[in-house]
């Protein structure tokens, strides 16, 4: 990824229709790759491996206690729903 591409991602508007993968999203949000990977692992939706900036912000707003180093209390499935609900 070139420096121009990185600068473009850093300046994407909130309502951009561009789908971003984990690396691109980390640049757009100004966080590390590990942070976006933890978001995905803890339930942030990445259908097809990509998401919109507004969807990532909505997930972060819905999960104010999210911390990349903190393990979730229960394993989560899609959209942050605990997987125990899928088993019942």
Tab-separated table of N, CA and C in Angstrom:
chain	number	residue	atom	x	y	z
A	1	UNK	N	0.842	-1.162	0.000
A	1	UNK	CA	0.000	0.000	0.000
A	1	UNK	C	0.893	1.234	0.000
A	2	UNK	N	0.617	2.135	-0.924
A	2	UNK	CA	1.442	3.335	-1.042
A	2	UNK	C	1.042	4.374	-0.006
A	3	UNK	N	1.883	5.359	0.173
A	3	UNK	CA	1.603	6.434	1.122
A	3	UNK	C	0.367	7.222	0.692
A	4	UNK	N	0.174	7.394	-0.605
A	4	UNK	CA	-1.010	8.109	-1.107
A	4	UNK	C	-2.297	7.374	-0.733
A	5	UNK	N	-2.274	6.047	-0.861
A	5	UNK	CA	-3.446	5.248	-0.488
A	5	UNK	C	-3.718	5.346	1.014
A	6	UNK	N	-2.666	5.330	1.815
A	6	UNK	CA	-2.830	5.457	3.265
A	6	UNK	C	-3.430	6.812	3.628
A	7	UNK	N	-2.938	7.875	2.988
A	7	UNK	CA	-3.470	9.213	3.247
A	7	UNK	C	-4.931	9.321	2.831
A	8	UNK	N	-5.284	8.690	1.712
A	8	UNK	CA	-6.671	8.693	1.249
A	8	UNK	C	-7.582	8.010	2.262
A	9	UNK	N	-7.143	6.885	2.803
A	9	UNK	CA	-7.945	6.155	3.792
A	9	UNK	C	-8.100	6.951	5.083
A	10	UNK	N	-7.054	7.647	5.483
A	10	UNK	CA	-7.120	8.437	6.722
A	10	UNK	C	-8.116	9.584	6.603
A	11	UNK	N	-8.374	10.025	5.373
A	11	UNK	CA	-9.256	11.169	5.155
A	11	UNK	C	-10.627	10.779	4.602
A	12	UNK	N	-10.997	9.507	4.688
A	12	UNK	CA	-12.309	9.079	4.204
A	12	UNK	C	-13.405	9.660	5.087
A	13	UNK	N	-14.483	10.157	4.478
A	13	UNK	CA	-15.587	10.667	5.293
A	13	UNK	C	-16.371	9.524	5.938
A	14	UNK	N	-17.095	9.844	6.985
A	14	UNK	CA	-17.889	8.862	7.733
A	14	UNK	C	-18.907	8.148	6.850
A	15	UNK	N	-19.486	8.854	5.901
A	15	UNK	CA	-20.536	8.277	5.068
A	15	UNK	C	-20.017	7.687	3.759
A	16	UNK	N	-18.747	7.377	3.710
A	16	UNK	CA	-18.150	6.808	2.502
A	16	UNK	C	-18.763	5.436	2.190
A	17	UNK	N	-19.132	5.190	0.916
A	17	UNK	CA	-19.704	3.888	0.554
A	17	UNK	C	-18.642	2.816	0.302
A	18	UNK	N	-17.402	3.136	0.559
A	18	UNK	CA	-16.299	2.209	0.280
A	18	UNK	C	-16.224	1.116	1.345
A	19	UNK	N	-16.186	-0.137	0.894
A	19	UNK	CA	-16.023	-1.270	1.803
A	19	UNK	C	-14.544	-1.437	2.121
A	20	UNK	N	-14.235	-1.623	3.397
A	20	UNK	CA	-12.849	-1.693	3.847
A	20	UNK	C	-12.560	-3.021	4.526
A	21	UNK	N	-11.358	-3.555	4.270
A	21	UNK	CA	-10.927	-4.751	4.986
A	21	UNK	C	-10.296	-4.315	6.312
A	22	UNK	N	-9.772	-5.257	7.071
A	22	UNK	CA	-9.225	-4.938	8.395
A	22	UNK	C	-8.099	-3.911	8.336
A	23	UNK	N	-7.188	-4.079	7.402
A	23	UNK	CA	-6.046	-3.166	7.289
A	23	UNK	C	-6.506	-1.769	6.917
A	24	UNK	N	-7.386	-1.677	5.936
A	24	UNK	CA	-7.884	-0.377	5.499
A	24	UNK	C	-8.700	0.300	6.596
A	25	UNK	N	-9.499	-0.485	7.316
A	25	UNK	CA	-10.302	0.078	8.395
A	25	UNK	C	-9.420	0.612	9.518
A	26	UNK	N	-8.351	-0.098	9.823
A	26	UNK	CA	-7.457	0.381	10.881
A	26	UNK	C	-6.855	1.728	10.510
A	27	UNK	N	-6.504	1.921	9.247
A	27	UNK	CA	-5.978	3.211	8.808
A	27	UNK	C	-7.054	4.287	8.849
A	28	UNK	N	-8.269	3.938	8.418
A	28	UNK	CA	-9.361	4.909	8.394
A	28	UNK	C	-9.765	5.355	9.799
A	29	UNK	N	-9.729	4.438	10.766
A	29	UNK	CA	-10.094	4.766	12.142
A	29	UNK	C	-8.923	5.347	12.934
A	30	UNK	N	-7.709	5.168	12.423
A	30	UNK	CA	-6.526	5.660	13.127
A	30	UNK	C	-6.132	4.790	14.300
A	31	UNK	N	-6.379	3.479	14.169
A	31	UNK	CA	-6.032	2.524	15.223
A	31	UNK	C	-5.124	1.443	14.630
A	32	UNK	N	-4.657	0.545	15.474
A	32	UNK	CA	-3.773	-0.517	14.995
A	32	UNK	C	-4.571	-1.648	14.349
A	33	UNK	N	-3.862	-2.473	13.599
A	33	UNK	CA	-4.478	-3.645	12.978
A	33	UNK	C	-5.004	-4.593	14.063
A	34	UNK	N	-4.276	-4.713	15.167
A	34	UNK	CA	-4.706	-5.589	16.264
A	34	UNK	C	-6.049	-5.123	16.841
A	35	UNK	N	-6.268	-3.820	16.866
A	35	UNK	CA	-7.527	-3.269	17.376
A	35	UNK	C	-8.696	-3.697	16.493
A	36	UNK	N	-8.551	-3.556	15.168
A	36	UNK	CA	-9.642	-3.937	14.267
A	36	UNK	C	-9.823	-5.446	14.247
A	37	UNK	N	-8.755	-6.189	14.390
A	37	UNK	CA	-8.876	-7.652	14.460
A	37	UNK	C	-9.643	-8.068	15.711
A	38	UNK	N	-9.383	-7.399	16.824
A	38	UNK	CA	-10.113	-7.686	18.068
A	38	UNK	C	-11.590	-7.307	17.922
A	39	UNK	N	-11.869	-6.217	17.198
A	39	UNK	CA	-13.258	-5.839	16.936
A	39	UNK	C	-13.985	-6.969	16.211
A	40	UNK	N	-13.345	-7.501	15.177
A	40	UNK	CA	-13.943	-8.588	14.401
A	40	UNK	C	-14.141	-9.827	15.275
A	41	UNK	N	-13.138	-10.143	16.074
A	41	UNK	CA	-13.196	-11.325	16.917
A	41	UNK	C	-14.300	-11.211	17.964
A	42	UNK	N	-14.581	-9.989	18.413
A	42	UNK	CA	-15.587	-9.799	19.461
A	42	UNK	C	-16.965	-9.455	18.910
A	43	UNK	N	-17.156	-9.608	17.582
A	43	UNK	CA	-18.510	-9.529	17.048
A	43	UNK	C	-18.826	-8.447	16.051
A	44	UNK	N	-17.890	-7.569	15.727
A	44	UNK	CA	-18.160	-6.543	14.720
A	44	UNK	C	-18.391	-7.229	13.368
A	45	UNK	N	-19.493	-6.924	12.698
A	45	UNK	CA	-19.806	-7.624	11.444
A	45	UNK	C	-18.864	-7.234	10.299
A	46	UNK	N	-18.293	-8.238	9.677
A	46	UNK	CA	-17.457	-8.070	8.493
A	46	UNK	C	-17.956	-9.039	7.427
A	47	UNK	N	-19.167	-8.816	6.882
A	47	UNK	CA	-19.663	-9.746	5.865
A	47	UNK	C	-18.779	-9.703	4.633
A	48	UNK	N	-18.330	-10.852	4.199
A	48	UNK	CA	-17.432	-10.906	3.055
A	48	UNK	C	-16.044	-10.378	3.365
A	49	UNK	N	-15.723	-10.209	4.645
A	49	UNK	CA	-14.404	-9.732	5.037
A	49	UNK	C	-14.228	-8.230	4.920
A	50	UNK	N	-15.319	-7.495	4.692
A	50	UNK	CA	-15.243	-6.044	4.550
A	50	UNK	C	-16.402	-5.383	5.284
A	51	UNK	N	-16.209	-4.113	5.640
A	51	UNK	CA	-17.266	-3.363	6.311
A	51	UNK	C	-17.152	-1.889	5.957
A	52	UNK	N	-18.192	-1.135	6.270
A	52	UNK	CA	-18.197	0.314	6.067
A	52	UNK	C	-17.713	1.001	7.340
A	53	UNK	N	-17.173	2.197	7.186
A	53	UNK	CA	-16.716	2.952	8.356
A	53	UNK	C	-17.891	3.219	9.292
A	54	UNK	N	-19.052	3.585	8.724
A	54	UNK	CA	-20.204	3.896	9.580
A	54	UNK	C	-20.674	2.675	10.350
A	55	UNK	N	-20.546	1.467	9.767
A	55	UNK	CA	-20.925	0.245	10.485
A	55	UNK	C	-19.956	-0.033	11.635
A	56	UNK	N	-18.682	0.223	11.408
A	56	UNK	CA	-17.686	0.033	12.471
A	56	UNK	C	-17.923	1.018	13.605
A	57	UNK	N	-18.217	2.280	13.267
A	57	UNK	CA	-18.501	3.279	14.298
A	57	UNK	C	-19.776	2.923	15.060
A	58	UNK	N	-20.780	2.419	14.342
A	58	UNK	CA	-22.032	2.020	15.009
A	58	UNK	C	-21.774	0.879	15.984
A	59	UNK	N	-20.928	-0.079	15.584
A	59	UNK	CA	-20.614	-1.203	16.468
A	59	UNK	C	-19.858	-0.707	17.697
A	60	UNK	N	-18.893	0.192	17.500
A	60	UNK	CA	-18.134	0.733	18.630
A	60	UNK	C	-19.048	1.508	19.578
A	61	UNK	N	-20.019	2.232	19.010
A	61	UNK	CA	-20.965	2.974	19.846
A	61	UNK	C	-21.870	2.018	20.629
A	62	UNK	N	-22.243	0.898	20.014
A	62	UNK	CA	-23.091	-0.094	20.679
A	62	UNK	C	-22.326	-0.927	21.697
A	63	UNK	N	-21.009	-0.921	21.621
A	63	UNK	CA	-20.157	-1.690	22.533
A	63	UNK	C	-19.147	-0.761	23.205
A	64	UNK	N	-19.626	0.135	24.086
A	64	UNK	CA	-18.725	1.125	24.687
A	64	UNK	C	-17.654	0.523	25.600
A	65	UNK	N	-17.876	-0.683	26.082
A	65	UNK	CA	-16.899	-1.323	26.973
A	65	UNK	C	-15.849	-2.123	26.210
A	66	UNK	N	-15.862	-2.052	24.882
A	66	UNK	CA	-14.905	-2.818	24.086
A	66	UNK	C	-13.482	-2.359	24.359
A	67	UNK	N	-12.627	-3.324	24.598
A	67	UNK	CA	-11.187	-3.092	24.730
A	67	UNK	C	-10.502	-4.232	23.990
A	68	UNK	N	-9.504	-3.940	23.151
A	68	UNK	CA	-8.888	-4.998	22.351
A	68	UNK	C	-8.145	-6.035	23.181
A	69	UNK	N	-7.698	-5.673	24.369
A	69	UNK	CA	-6.933	-6.590	25.204
A	69	UNK	C	-7.822	-7.376	26.175
A	70	UNK	N	-9.097	-7.006	26.250
A	70	UNK	CA	-10.011	-7.638	27.196
A	70	UNK	C	-10.784	-8.744	26.494
A	71	UNK	N	-10.731	-9.950	27.055
A	71	UNK	CA	-11.463	-11.061	26.475
A	71	UNK	C	-12.953	-10.885	26.757
A	72	UNK	N	-13.804	-11.211	25.788
A	72	UNK	CA	-15.242	-11.104	26.057
A	72	UNK	C	-15.668	-12.111	27.116
A	73	UNK	N	-16.720	-11.774	27.847
A	73	UNK	CA	-17.187	-12.663	28.907
A	73	UNK	C	-17.702	-13.978	28.346
A	74	UNK	N	-18.322	-13.931	27.187
A	74	UNK	CA	-18.817	-15.135	26.527
A	74	UNK	C	-18.458	-15.040	25.049
A	75	UNK	N	-18.186	-16.156	24.414
A	75	UNK	CA	-17.893	-16.095	22.986
A	75	UNK	C	-19.070	-15.492	22.235
A	76	UNK	N	-18.773	-14.627	21.277
A	76	UNK	CA	-19.837	-13.979	20.540
A	76	UNK	C	-19.878	-14.463	19.103
A	77	UNK	N	-21.058	-14.417	18.555
A	77	UNK	CA	-21.269	-14.778	17.161
A	77	UNK	C	-21.484	-13.514	16.347
A	78	UNK	N	-22.223	-13.625	15.258
A	78	UNK	CA	-22.469	-12.458	14.416
A	78	UNK	C	-23.189	-11.343	15.174
A	79	UNK	N	-22.798	-10.115	14.936
A	79	UNK	CA	-23.416	-8.919	15.507
A	79	UNK	C	-23.360	-8.884	17.030
A	80	UNK	N	-22.384	-9.563	17.623
A	80	UNK	CA	-22.185	-9.505	19.054
A	80	UNK	C	-23.135	-10.340	19.875
A	81	UNK	N	-23.906	-11.221	19.247
A	81	UNK	CA	-24.847	-12.074	19.966
A	81	UNK	C	-24.078	-13.239	20.587
A	82	UNK	N	-24.194	-13.466	21.895
A	82	UNK	CA	-23.472	-14.595	22.509
A	82	UNK	C	-23.856	-15.914	21.854
A	83	UNK	N	-22.862	-16.752	21.614
A	83	UNK	CA	-23.106	-18.022	20.908
A	83	UNK	C	-23.925	-18.995	21.738
A	84	UNK	N	-24.021	-18.798	23.044
A	84	UNK	CA	-24.818	-19.706	23.855
A	84	UNK	C	-26.287	-19.675	23.425
A	85	UNK	N	-26.735	-18.537	22.866
A	85	UNK	CA	-28.114	-18.448	22.382
A	85	UNK	C	-28.331	-19.312	21.146
A	86	UNK	N	-27.290	-19.532	20.387
A	86	UNK	CA	-27.407	-20.366	19.190
A	86	UNK	C	-27.485	-21.844	19.545
A	87	UNK	N	-26.931	-22.202	20.699
A	87	UNK	CA	-26.903	-23.616	21.096
A	87	UNK	C	-28.216	-24.070	21.708
A	88	UNK	N	-28.965	-23.151	22.322
A	88	UNK	CA	-30.208	-23.519	23.018
A	88	UNK	C	-31.330	-23.822	22.059
